[in-house]
mmCIF file of C-alpha atoms and ligand atoms in Angstrom:
data_model
loop_
_atom_site.group_PDB
_atom_site.id
_atom_site.type_symbol
_atom_site.label_atom_id
_atom_site.label_comp_id
_atom_site.label_asym_id
_atom_site.label_seq_id
_atom_site.Cartn_x
_atom_site.Cartn_y
_atom_site.Cartn_z
ATOM 1 C CA MET A 176 -43.518 -60.175 -21.844
ATOM 2 C CA THR A 177 -45.316 -58.396 -19.043
ATOM 3 C CA ILE A 178 -48.928 -57.401 -18.962
ATOM 4 C CA LYS A 179 -47.804 -53.824 -19.536
ATOM 5 C CA ASP A 180 -46.687 -54.953 -23.012
ATOM 6 C CA THR A 181 -50.100 -56.412 -23.713
ATOM 7 C CA PRO A 182 -52.408 -54.213 -21.708
ATOM 8 C CA ALA A 183 -56.162 -54.216 -21.898
ATOM 9 C CA LYS A 184 -56.424 -52.385 -25.187
ATOM 10 C CA LYS A 185 -59.599 -50.430 -24.631
ATOM 11 C CA SER A 186 -61.618 -49.428 -21.658
ATOM 12 C CA LEU A 187 -65.277 -49.705 -20.811
ATOM 13 C CA ARG A 188 -65.230 -46.325 -19.062
ATOM 14 C CA GLN A 189 -67.655 -47.597 -16.440
ATOM 15 C CA ASN A 190 -67.225 -47.227 -12.705
ATOM 16 C CA HIS A 191 -69.282 -50.275 -11.744
ATOM 17 C CA ILE A 192 -70.439 -53.588 -13.271
ATOM 18 C CA LEU A 193 -74.060 -54.149 -12.301
ATOM 19 C CA ASP A 194 -75.790 -55.904 -15.214
ATOM 20 C CA LEU A 195 -75.471 -56.395 -18.953
ATOM 21 C CA ASP A 196 -78.370 -54.134 -19.867
ATOM 22 C CA GLU A 197 -75.726 -51.397 -19.546
ATOM 23 C CA PHE A 198 -73.423 -53.046 -22.118
ATOM 24 C CA SER A 199 -73.432 -52.362 -25.858
ATOM 25 C CA LYS A 200 -72.088 -54.898 -28.337
ATOM 26 C CA SER A 201 -68.833 -52.951 -28.538
ATOM 27 C CA ASP A 202 -68.546 -52.909 -24.726
ATOM 28 C CA ILE A 203 -68.820 -56.703 -24.715
ATOM 29 C CA GLU A 204 -66.242 -56.916 -27.498
ATOM 30 C CA VAL A 205 -63.884 -54.740 -25.434
ATOM 31 C CA ILE A 206 -64.232 -57.245 -22.583
ATOM 32 C CA PHE A 207 -63.586 -60.104 -25.033
ATOM 33 C CA ASP A 208 -60.392 -58.435 -26.343
ATOM 34 C CA ASN A 209 -59.136 -57.794 -22.846
ATOM 35 C CA THR A 210 -60.035 -61.333 -21.773
ATOM 36 C CA ASP A 211 -57.871 -62.685 -24.603
ATOM 37 C CA SER A 212 -54.907 -60.839 -23.035
ATOM 38 C CA MET A 213 -55.794 -62.139 -19.582
ATOM 39 C CA MET A 214 -56.191 -65.696 -20.865
ATOM 40 C CA GLU A 215 -52.628 -65.498 -22.164
ATOM 41 C CA VAL A 216 -51.454 -64.527 -18.660
ATOM 42 C CA LEU A 217 -53.590 -67.280 -17.093
ATOM 43 C CA ASN A 218 -52.004 -69.901 -19.359
ATOM 44 C CA ARG A 219 -48.435 -69.001 -18.380
ATOM 45 C CA GLY A 220 -46.339 -71.264 -16.154
ATOM 46 C CA ILE A 221 -46.042 -68.440 -13.639
ATOM 47 C CA ARG A 222 -49.380 -66.687 -13.369
ATOM 48 C CA LYS A 223 -48.425 -63.377 -11.781
ATOM 49 C CA VAL A 224 -48.256 -59.848 -13.209
ATOM 50 C CA PRO A 225 -47.919 -56.535 -11.357
ATOM 51 C CA ALA A 226 -50.897 -54.828 -13.029
ATOM 52 C CA LEU A 227 -52.862 -54.176 -9.814
ATOM 53 C CA ARG A 228 -49.991 -53.989 -7.326
ATOM 54 C CA GLY A 229 -50.949 -51.691 -4.472
ATOM 55 C CA LYS A 230 -54.680 -52.010 -5.216
ATOM 56 C CA THR A 231 -57.240 -53.637 -2.937
ATOM 57 C CA VAL A 232 -60.149 -55.841 -3.942
ATOM 58 C CA ILE A 233 -62.676 -56.934 -1.322
ATOM 59 C CA THR A 234 -65.080 -59.791 -1.951
ATOM 60 C CA LEU A 235 -68.205 -59.367 0.174
ATOM 61 C CA PHE A 236 -70.359 -62.470 -0.047
ATOM 62 C CA PHE A 237 -73.703 -62.814 1.735
ATOM 63 C CA GLU A 238 -74.538 -66.027 -0.153
ATOM 64 C CA ALA A 239 -72.574 -69.210 -0.778
ATOM 65 C CA SER A 240 -70.284 -69.377 -3.786
ATOM 66 C CA THR A 241 -67.409 -71.465 -5.077
ATOM 67 C CA ARG A 242 -66.783 -70.388 -8.678
ATOM 68 C CA THR A 243 -67.459 -66.654 -8.486
ATOM 69 C CA ARG A 244 -65.744 -65.907 -5.198
ATOM 70 C CA VAL A 245 -62.674 -68.044 -5.829
ATOM 71 C CA SER A 246 -62.266 -66.823 -9.408
ATOM 72 C CA PHE A 247 -62.433 -63.175 -8.320
ATOM 73 C CA GLU A 248 -59.857 -63.927 -5.635
ATOM 74 C CA GLN A 249 -57.628 -65.755 -8.095
ATOM 75 C CA ALA A 250 -58.069 -63.000 -10.696
ATOM 76 C CA GLY A 251 -57.080 -60.304 -8.207
ATOM 77 C CA LYS A 252 -54.087 -62.276 -6.959
ATOM 78 C CA ILE A 253 -52.763 -63.016 -10.466
ATOM 79 C CA LEU A 254 -52.890 -59.254 -11.098
ATOM 80 C CA SER A 255 -51.061 -58.686 -7.758
ATOM 81 C CA ALA A 256 -53.959 -56.925 -6.027
ATOM 82 C CA ASP A 257 -54.418 -57.442 -2.299
ATOM 83 C CA VAL A 258 -57.605 -59.492 -2.077
ATOM 84 C CA ILE A 259 -59.582 -59.595 1.162
ATOM 85 C CA ASN A 260 -62.528 -61.962 1.522
ATOM 86 C CA VAL A 261 -65.429 -61.013 3.783
ATOM 87 C CA SER A 262 -68.402 -63.309 4.364
ATOM 88 C CA SER A 263 -71.605 -62.362 6.116
ATOM 89 C CA ASP A 264 -71.011 -64.950 8.851
ATOM 90 C CA GLY A 265 -67.674 -63.482 9.867
ATOM 91 C CA SER A 266 -68.586 -59.823 9.493
ATOM 92 C CA SER A 267 -70.281 -57.223 11.686
ATOM 93 C CA ASN A 268 -73.406 -57.880 9.647
ATOM 94 C CA LYS A 269 -73.988 -60.555 12.310
ATOM 95 C CA LYS A 270 -74.089 -57.756 14.916
ATOM 96 C CA GLY A 271 -76.722 -55.877 12.953
ATOM 97 C CA GLU A 272 -74.580 -53.586 10.812
ATOM 98 C CA SER A 273 -76.350 -52.484 7.634
ATOM 99 C CA LEU A 274 -75.055 -53.247 4.157
ATOM 100 C CA TYR A 275 -74.652 -49.494 3.622
ATOM 101 C CA ASN A 276 -72.435 -49.060 6.688
ATOM 102 C CA THR A 277 -70.440 -52.167 5.829
ATOM 103 C CA ALA A 278 -69.707 -50.793 2.356
ATOM 104 C CA LEU A 279 -68.858 -47.308 3.704
ATOM 105 C CA THR A 280 -66.452 -48.964 6.135
ATOM 106 C CA LEU A 281 -64.718 -50.882 3.342
ATOM 107 C CA GLN A 282 -64.560 -47.742 1.204
ATOM 108 C CA ALA A 283 -62.976 -45.865 4.124
ATOM 109 C CA MET A 284 -60.312 -48.595 4.187
ATOM 110 C CA LYS A 285 -59.490 -47.580 0.578
ATOM 111 C CA ALA A 286 -60.964 -50.605 -1.212
ATOM 112 C CA ASP A 287 -60.581 -50.028 -4.942
ATOM 113 C CA ALA A 288 -63.323 -52.540 -5.766
ATOM 114 C CA ILE A 289 -65.966 -54.422 -3.806
ATOM 115 C CA VAL A 290 -67.281 -57.625 -5.378
ATOM 116 C CA ILE A 291 -70.667 -58.224 -3.799
ATOM 117 C CA ARG A 292 -73.028 -61.187 -3.799
ATOM 118 C CA HIS A 293 -76.276 -60.604 -1.959
ATOM 119 C CA GLN A 294 -79.593 -62.361 -1.603
ATOM 120 C CA HIS A 295 -81.527 -59.161 -2.335
ATOM 121 C CA SER A 296 -82.038 -58.009 -5.912
ATOM 122 C CA GLY A 297 -80.632 -54.507 -6.323
ATOM 123 C CA ALA A 298 -78.072 -54.662 -3.498
ATOM 124 C CA GLY A 299 -75.195 -53.814 -5.853
ATOM 125 C CA TYR A 300 -77.145 -50.943 -7.426
ATOM 126 C CA PHE A 301 -77.839 -49.490 -4.020
ATOM 127 C CA LEU A 302 -74.161 -49.552 -3.077
ATOM 128 C CA ALA A 303 -73.037 -48.168 -6.428
ATOM 129 C CA GLN A 304 -75.179 -45.077 -5.801
ATOM 130 C CA GLN A 305 -73.491 -44.511 -2.437
ATOM 131 C CA MET A 306 -69.821 -45.127 -3.302
ATOM 132 C CA GLN A 307 -67.511 -42.247 -4.215
ATOM 133 C CA SER A 308 -64.140 -43.960 -4.631
ATOM 134 C CA THR A 309 -64.870 -47.692 -4.809
ATOM 135 C CA SER A 310 -66.096 -49.666 -7.806
ATOM 136 C CA ILE A 311 -68.936 -52.120 -7.216
ATOM 137 C CA ILE A 312 -69.065 -55.421 -9.087
ATOM 138 C CA ASN A 313 -72.308 -57.363 -8.873
ATOM 139 C CA ALA A 314 -71.443 -61.032 -8.300
ATOM 140 C CA GLY A 315 -75.124 -62.025 -8.150
ATOM 141 C CA ASP A 316 -78.050 -60.173 -6.559
ATOM 142 C CA GLY A 317 -81.074 -62.267 -5.656
ATOM 143 C CA MET A 318 -82.834 -63.504 -8.785
ATOM 144 C CA HIS A 319 -81.938 -60.339 -10.671
ATOM 145 C CA ALA A 320 -78.509 -60.365 -12.329
ATOM 146 C CA HIS A 321 -75.110 -62.065 -12.556
ATOM 147 C CA PRO A 322 -73.282 -60.045 -15.200
ATOM 148 C CA THR A 323 -69.815 -61.570 -14.908
ATOM 149 C CA GLN A 324 -71.293 -65.063 -15.328
ATOM 150 C CA SER A 325 -73.034 -63.901 -18.479
ATOM 151 C CA LEU A 326 -69.837 -62.350 -19.840
ATOM 152 C CA LEU A 327 -67.964 -65.592 -19.302
ATOM 153 C CA ASP A 328 -70.802 -67.524 -20.946
ATOM 154 C CA LEU A 329 -70.729 -65.223 -23.981
ATOM 155 C CA TYR A 330 -66.956 -65.503 -24.271
ATOM 156 C CA THR A 331 -67.155 -69.305 -24.005
ATOM 157 C CA ILE A 332 -69.724 -69.472 -26.811
ATOM 158 C CA LYS A 333 -67.609 -67.224 -29.023
ATOM 159 C CA LYS A 334 -64.439 -69.230 -28.417
ATOM 160 C CA HIS A 335 -66.090 -72.600 -29.076
ATOM 161 C CA LEU A 336 -68.411 -71.666 -31.953
ATOM 162 C CA GLY A 337 -66.600 -68.732 -33.576
ATOM 163 C CA ASN A 338 -69.350 -66.203 -33.010
ATOM 164 C CA ILE A 339 -72.642 -65.639 -31.188
ATOM 165 C CA GLN A 340 -74.706 -63.902 -33.886
ATOM 166 C CA SER A 341 -77.621 -66.126 -35.068
ATOM 167 C CA LYS A 342 -76.563 -69.087 -32.953
ATOM 168 C CA LYS A 343 -79.525 -70.968 -31.499
ATOM 169 C CA VAL A 344 -79.096 -70.863 -27.723
ATOM 170 C CA VAL A 345 -81.565 -72.985 -25.723
ATOM 171 C CA ILE A 346 -81.749 -72.095 -22.018
ATOM 172 C CA VAL A 347 -83.510 -74.830 -20.055
ATOM 173 C CA GLY A 348 -84.810 -74.916 -16.511
ATOM 174 C CA ASP A 349 -85.616 -72.478 -13.748
ATOM 175 C CA LEU A 350 -85.843 -69.277 -15.754
ATOM 176 C CA LEU A 351 -87.987 -67.574 -13.141
ATOM 177 C CA TYR A 352 -85.379 -67.450 -10.385
ATOM 178 C CA SER A 353 -82.151 -67.607 -12.409
ATOM 179 C CA ARG A 354 -80.101 -64.407 -12.328
ATOM 180 C CA VAL A 355 -77.727 -66.070 -14.792
ATOM 181 C CA ALA A 356 -80.554 -66.453 -17.305
ATOM 182 C CA ARG A 357 -81.712 -62.853 -16.821
ATOM 183 C CA SER A 358 -78.241 -61.420 -17.467
ATOM 184 C CA ASN A 359 -77.791 -63.796 -20.381
ATOM 185 C CA LEU A 360 -81.019 -62.583 -21.969
ATOM 186 C CA TRP A 361 -79.428 -59.126 -22.177
ATOM 187 C CA GLY A 362 -76.012 -60.344 -23.275
ATOM 188 C CA LEU A 363 -77.224 -62.866 -25.842
ATOM 189 C CA THR A 364 -79.784 -60.434 -27.261
ATOM 190 C CA THR A 365 -77.125 -57.725 -27.624
ATOM 191 C CA MET A 366 -74.841 -60.180 -29.421
ATOM 192 C CA GLY A 367 -77.617 -61.277 -31.816
ATOM 193 C CA ALA A 368 -78.230 -64.857 -30.650
ATOM 194 C CA ASP A 369 -81.449 -66.701 -31.456
ATOM 195 C CA ILE A 370 -82.740 -67.471 -27.943
ATOM 196 C CA VAL A 371 -85.176 -70.233 -26.958
ATOM 197 C CA LEU A 372 -86.362 -70.513 -23.360
ATOM 198 C CA CYS A 373 -87.614 -73.893 -22.181
ATOM 199 C CA GLY A 374 -89.071 -74.889 -18.831
ATOM 200 C CA PRO A 375 -92.320 -75.558 -17.035
ATOM 201 C CA ASN A 376 -94.785 -72.666 -17.182
ATOM 202 C CA THR A 377 -94.471 -72.270 -13.417
ATOM 203 C CA LEU A 378 -90.768 -71.444 -13.819
ATOM 204 C CA LEU A 379 -91.055 -68.961 -16.675
ATOM 205 C CA PRO A 380 -90.924 -65.214 -15.873
ATOM 206 C CA GLN A 381 -94.516 -64.436 -16.839
ATOM 207 C CA ASP A 382 -94.292 -60.718 -15.958
ATOM 208 C CA PHE A 383 -91.516 -60.201 -18.454
ATOM 209 C CA LEU A 384 -93.181 -62.400 -21.064
ATOM 210 C CA ASP A 385 -96.429 -60.435 -20.822
ATOM 211 C CA GLN A 386 -94.621 -57.098 -21.239
ATOM 212 C CA ARG A 387 -92.899 -58.486 -24.289
ATOM 213 C CA ILE A 388 -96.207 -59.371 -25.954
ATOM 214 C CA ASP A 389 -97.681 -55.921 -25.242
ATOM 215 C CA ASP A 390 -94.641 -53.938 -26.386
ATOM 216 C CA VAL A 391 -93.524 -54.540 -29.993
ATOM 217 C CA SER A 392 -90.293 -52.649 -29.376
ATOM 218 C CA HIS A 393 -89.404 -54.774 -26.340
ATOM 219 C CA PRO A 394 -85.712 -55.806 -26.607
ATOM 220 C CA PHE A 395 -86.659 -59.444 -25.974
ATOM 221 C CA LYS A 396 -89.484 -59.598 -28.502
ATOM 222 C CA ASN A 397 -87.721 -62.204 -30.679
ATOM 223 C CA ILE A 398 -87.123 -64.684 -27.868
ATOM 224 C CA THR A 399 -89.025 -67.949 -28.368
ATOM 225 C CA ILE A 400 -90.735 -69.833 -25.527
ATOM 226 C CA GLU A 401 -91.008 -73.605 -25.964
ATOM 227 C CA ASN A 402 -92.293 -75.915 -23.227
ATOM 228 C CA ASP A 403 -91.393 -79.096 -25.114
ATOM 229 C CA LEU A 404 -87.674 -79.726 -24.617
ATOM 230 C CA ASN A 405 -87.389 -82.047 -27.609
ATOM 231 C CA LYS A 406 -88.723 -79.323 -29.900
ATOM 232 C CA ALA A 407 -86.547 -76.689 -28.251
ATOM 233 C CA LEU A 408 -83.363 -78.721 -28.727
ATOM 234 C CA ASN A 409 -83.929 -79.298 -32.418
ATOM 235 C CA GLY A 410 -80.963 -77.736 -34.251
ATOM 236 C CA ALA A 411 -79.557 -76.039 -31.147
ATOM 237 C CA ASP A 412 -75.989 -74.704 -31.212
ATOM 238 C CA VAL A 413 -75.851 -74.145 -27.448
ATOM 239 C CA VAL A 414 -77.716 -76.010 -24.713
ATOM 240 C CA MET A 415 -77.544 -74.180 -21.404
ATOM 241 C CA ALA A 416 -78.998 -76.056 -18.421
ATOM 242 C CA LEU A 417 -79.932 -74.175 -15.257
ATOM 243 C CA ARG A 418 -80.075 -75.363 -11.662
ATOM 244 C CA LEU A 419 -83.400 -75.289 -9.862
ATOM 245 C CA GLN A 420 -82.935 -72.342 -7.490
ATOM 246 C CA SER A 421 -84.590 -74.131 -4.569
ATOM 247 C CA GLU A 422 -83.266 -71.530 -2.107
ATOM 248 C CA ARG A 423 -85.403 -68.886 -3.855
ATOM 249 C CA GLN A 424 -88.398 -70.944 -4.973
ATOM 250 C CA LYS A 425 -91.665 -70.913 -3.169
ATOM 251 C CA ALA A 426 -93.619 -74.168 -2.908
ATOM 252 C CA GLY A 427 -95.769 -75.459 -5.759
ATOM 253 C CA HIS A 428 -93.604 -74.934 -8.823
ATOM 254 C CA LEU A 429 -93.086 -78.613 -9.608
ATOM 255 C CA PRO A 430 -95.051 -81.825 -9.022
ATOM 256 C CA SER A 431 -91.793 -83.700 -8.271
ATOM 257 C CA LEU A 432 -88.082 -83.598 -9.079
ATOM 258 C CA ARG A 433 -88.438 -86.911 -10.894
ATOM 259 C CA GLU A 434 -91.155 -85.515 -13.131
ATOM 260 C CA TYR A 435 -89.096 -82.370 -13.756
ATOM 261 C CA SER A 436 -85.994 -84.364 -14.647
ATOM 262 C CA ARG A 437 -87.979 -86.601 -16.998
ATOM 263 C CA LYS A 438 -89.392 -83.605 -18.872
ATOM 264 C CA PHE A 439 -86.565 -81.058 -18.678
ATOM 265 C CA GLY A 440 -83.350 -82.946 -17.862
ATOM 266 C CA ILE A 441 -80.601 -82.900 -20.515
ATOM 267 C CA SER A 442 -79.761 -86.526 -21.343
ATOM 268 C CA SER A 443 -77.391 -87.853 -24.000
ATOM 269 C CA GLU A 444 -80.377 -89.199 -25.936
ATOM 270 C CA ARG A 445 -82.020 -85.766 -26.000
ATOM 271 C CA LEU A 446 -78.775 -84.016 -26.856
ATOM 272 C CA LYS A 447 -78.774 -85.866 -30.187
ATOM 273 C CA LEU A 448 -81.593 -83.531 -31.246
ATOM 274 C CA ALA A 449 -79.182 -80.581 -31.105
ATOM 275 C CA ARG A 450 -76.552 -79.994 -33.780
ATOM 276 C CA SER A 451 -73.728 -82.531 -33.645
ATOM 277 C CA GLU A 452 -71.234 -79.755 -32.808
ATOM 278 C CA ALA A 453 -73.500 -78.188 -30.173
ATOM 279 C CA ILE A 454 -71.941 -77.258 -26.848
ATOM 280 C CA VAL A 455 -73.453 -77.946 -23.434
ATOM 281 C CA MET A 456 -73.155 -75.254 -20.784
ATOM 282 C CA HIS A 457 -74.120 -74.916 -17.126
ATOM 283 C CA PRO A 458 -73.228 -72.004 -14.826
ATOM 284 C CA GLY A 459 -72.851 -74.380 -11.860
ATOM 285 C CA PRO A 460 -73.305 -75.611 -9.295
ATOM 286 C CA MET A 461 -74.959 -78.592 -11.006
ATOM 287 C CA ASN A 462 -77.475 -81.012 -9.619
ATOM 288 C CA GLU A 463 -76.519 -83.953 -11.776
ATOM 289 C CA GLY A 464 -79.413 -86.310 -12.372
ATOM 290 C CA VAL A 465 -81.912 -83.425 -12.107
ATOM 291 C CA GLU A 466 -81.317 -80.765 -14.803
ATOM 292 C CA ILE A 467 -78.425 -82.592 -16.485
ATOM 293 C CA GLU A 468 -77.251 -86.192 -16.615
ATOM 294 C CA PRO A 469 -73.652 -86.922 -15.516
ATOM 295 C CA ASP A 470 -72.620 -88.351 -18.892
ATOM 296 C CA VAL A 471 -73.686 -85.081 -20.553
ATOM 297 C CA ALA A 472 -72.169 -82.851 -17.868
ATOM 298 C CA HIS A 473 -68.804 -84.586 -18.291
ATOM 299 C CA GLY A 474 -69.204 -85.665 -21.915
ATOM 300 C CA PRO A 475 -67.449 -84.546 -25.095
ATOM 301 C CA GLN A 476 -69.876 -81.705 -25.834
ATOM 302 C CA SER A 477 -69.638 -80.192 -22.359
ATOM 303 C CA VAL A 478 -67.737 -76.900 -22.032
ATOM 304 C CA ILE A 479 -68.624 -76.494 -18.361
ATOM 305 C CA GLU A 480 -65.026 -76.630 -17.133
ATOM 306 C CA SER A 481 -63.997 -74.254 -19.900
ATOM 307 C CA GLN A 482 -66.619 -71.830 -18.540
ATOM 308 C CA VAL A 483 -64.920 -71.982 -15.144
ATOM 309 C CA THR A 484 -61.449 -71.248 -16.559
ATOM 310 C CA THR A 485 -62.860 -68.430 -18.664
ATOM 311 C CA GLY A 486 -64.436 -67.025 -15.502
ATOM 312 C CA VAL A 487 -60.994 -66.272 -14.077
ATOM 313 C CA ALA A 488 -59.827 -64.441 -17.220
ATOM 314 C CA ILE A 489 -63.091 -62.482 -17.547
ATOM 315 C CA ARG A 490 -62.803 -61.352 -13.933
ATOM 316 C CA MET A 491 -59.154 -60.387 -14.430
ATOM 317 C CA ALA A 492 -60.248 -58.235 -17.378
ATOM 318 C CA ILE A 493 -63.045 -56.626 -15.360
ATOM 319 C CA LEU A 494 -60.903 -55.882 -12.302
ATOM 320 C CA TYR A 495 -58.139 -54.478 -14.478
ATOM 321 C CA ASP A 496 -60.511 -52.276 -16.429
ATOM 322 C CA LEU A 497 -62.439 -50.946 -13.462
ATOM 323 C CA ILE A 498 -59.401 -50.281 -11.302
ATOM 324 C CA THR A 499 -56.943 -48.941 -13.861
ATOM 325 C CA GLY A 500 -58.576 -48.567 -17.250
ATOM 326 C CA THR A 501 -60.450 -45.357 -16.616
ATOM 327 C CA ASN A 502 -58.460 -44.031 -13.706
ATOM 328 C CA SER A 503 -57.454 -40.788 -15.332
ATOM 329 C CA GLU A 504 -60.995 -39.925 -16.411
ATOM 330 C CA LYS A 505 -63.479 -41.348 -14.006
ATOM 331 C CA GLU A 506 -64.545 -39.301 -11.035
ATOM 332 C CA LEU A 507 -63.923 -41.763 -8.294
HETATM 333 N N1 CP B 844 -72.087 -69.803 -11.293
HETATM 334 C C1 CP B 844 -71.949 -69.377 -10.032
HETATM 335 O O1 CP B 844 -72.309 -68.249 -9.695
HETATM 336 O O2 CP B 844 -71.411 -70.312 -9.194
HETATM 337 P P1 CP B 844 -71.083 -70.065 -7.659
HETATM 338 O O3 CP B 844 -72.401 -69.933 -6.932
HETATM 339 O O4 CP B 844 -70.293 -71.272 -7.220
HETATM 340 O O5 CP B 844 -70.303 -68.786 -7.547
#
């Protein structure tokens, strides 16, 4: 069976993937359906299909990455796209070239999609407004958004727990600087999860929380804030630990790492407060011994490696959809 026999069934009809605030529930379900097909390809002995033969995907990373960059490269290669990796260190960015001119240059080389990670929030949005024939995929922009991580998180929850609706999802840690958390707030809200945010007050996004209190129609109005991790974990279906984003933090958020770990680290003892079938998630990279203990990270309730595998299939589905799914209709 080739992928042409089991193609992505439906299309998002989007030109770019920038954040999940642009996704309806049915859009996310389209991605889930298509990811099922891609997972079948990924689980074959020979992981190669001609779906994107003759197409070019460029990964343009201005920040470090293991999971996202490699999984996009693997996804493109499994689908037979030509994948070219560009990092800021090895590019003409080092000679002062602007992001805009770099992207125009890659578009002129007929890139079908540019996967961009950038330290500045909004970088992907800026490029998407400028591109005529190249799709932009946001692989993480500053502290703003990481939509493909959120999609893989949502898919992982659905696969392990059956559905997302009404599941109690506790997100613990650096919520202020986490782009994963911000995209997940959109995705989990859209899918009807019961979200609890837990962390020190200094690492909660107060601007967003204040807006939520003032605006009764705010999409995040039902999200619960709980500073006490033991209370937050009570009855949880999903425990999602976040890394402290020290590269983005300013000084003064925490008295000490030891204190933080004592209050907000996920230990096996604490995990007993969650439901016995609860799953433990982490977007990675992990700082074991800080936000999560090693025996939890690698324990029976951890689905962290499953998240990584899912990341490849989700990115296959996204590349396939953006590059071929809407070709006949989109004005690229
Ligand atoms: N989750 C995630 O974005 O990991 P990387 O930084 O390794 O890509």
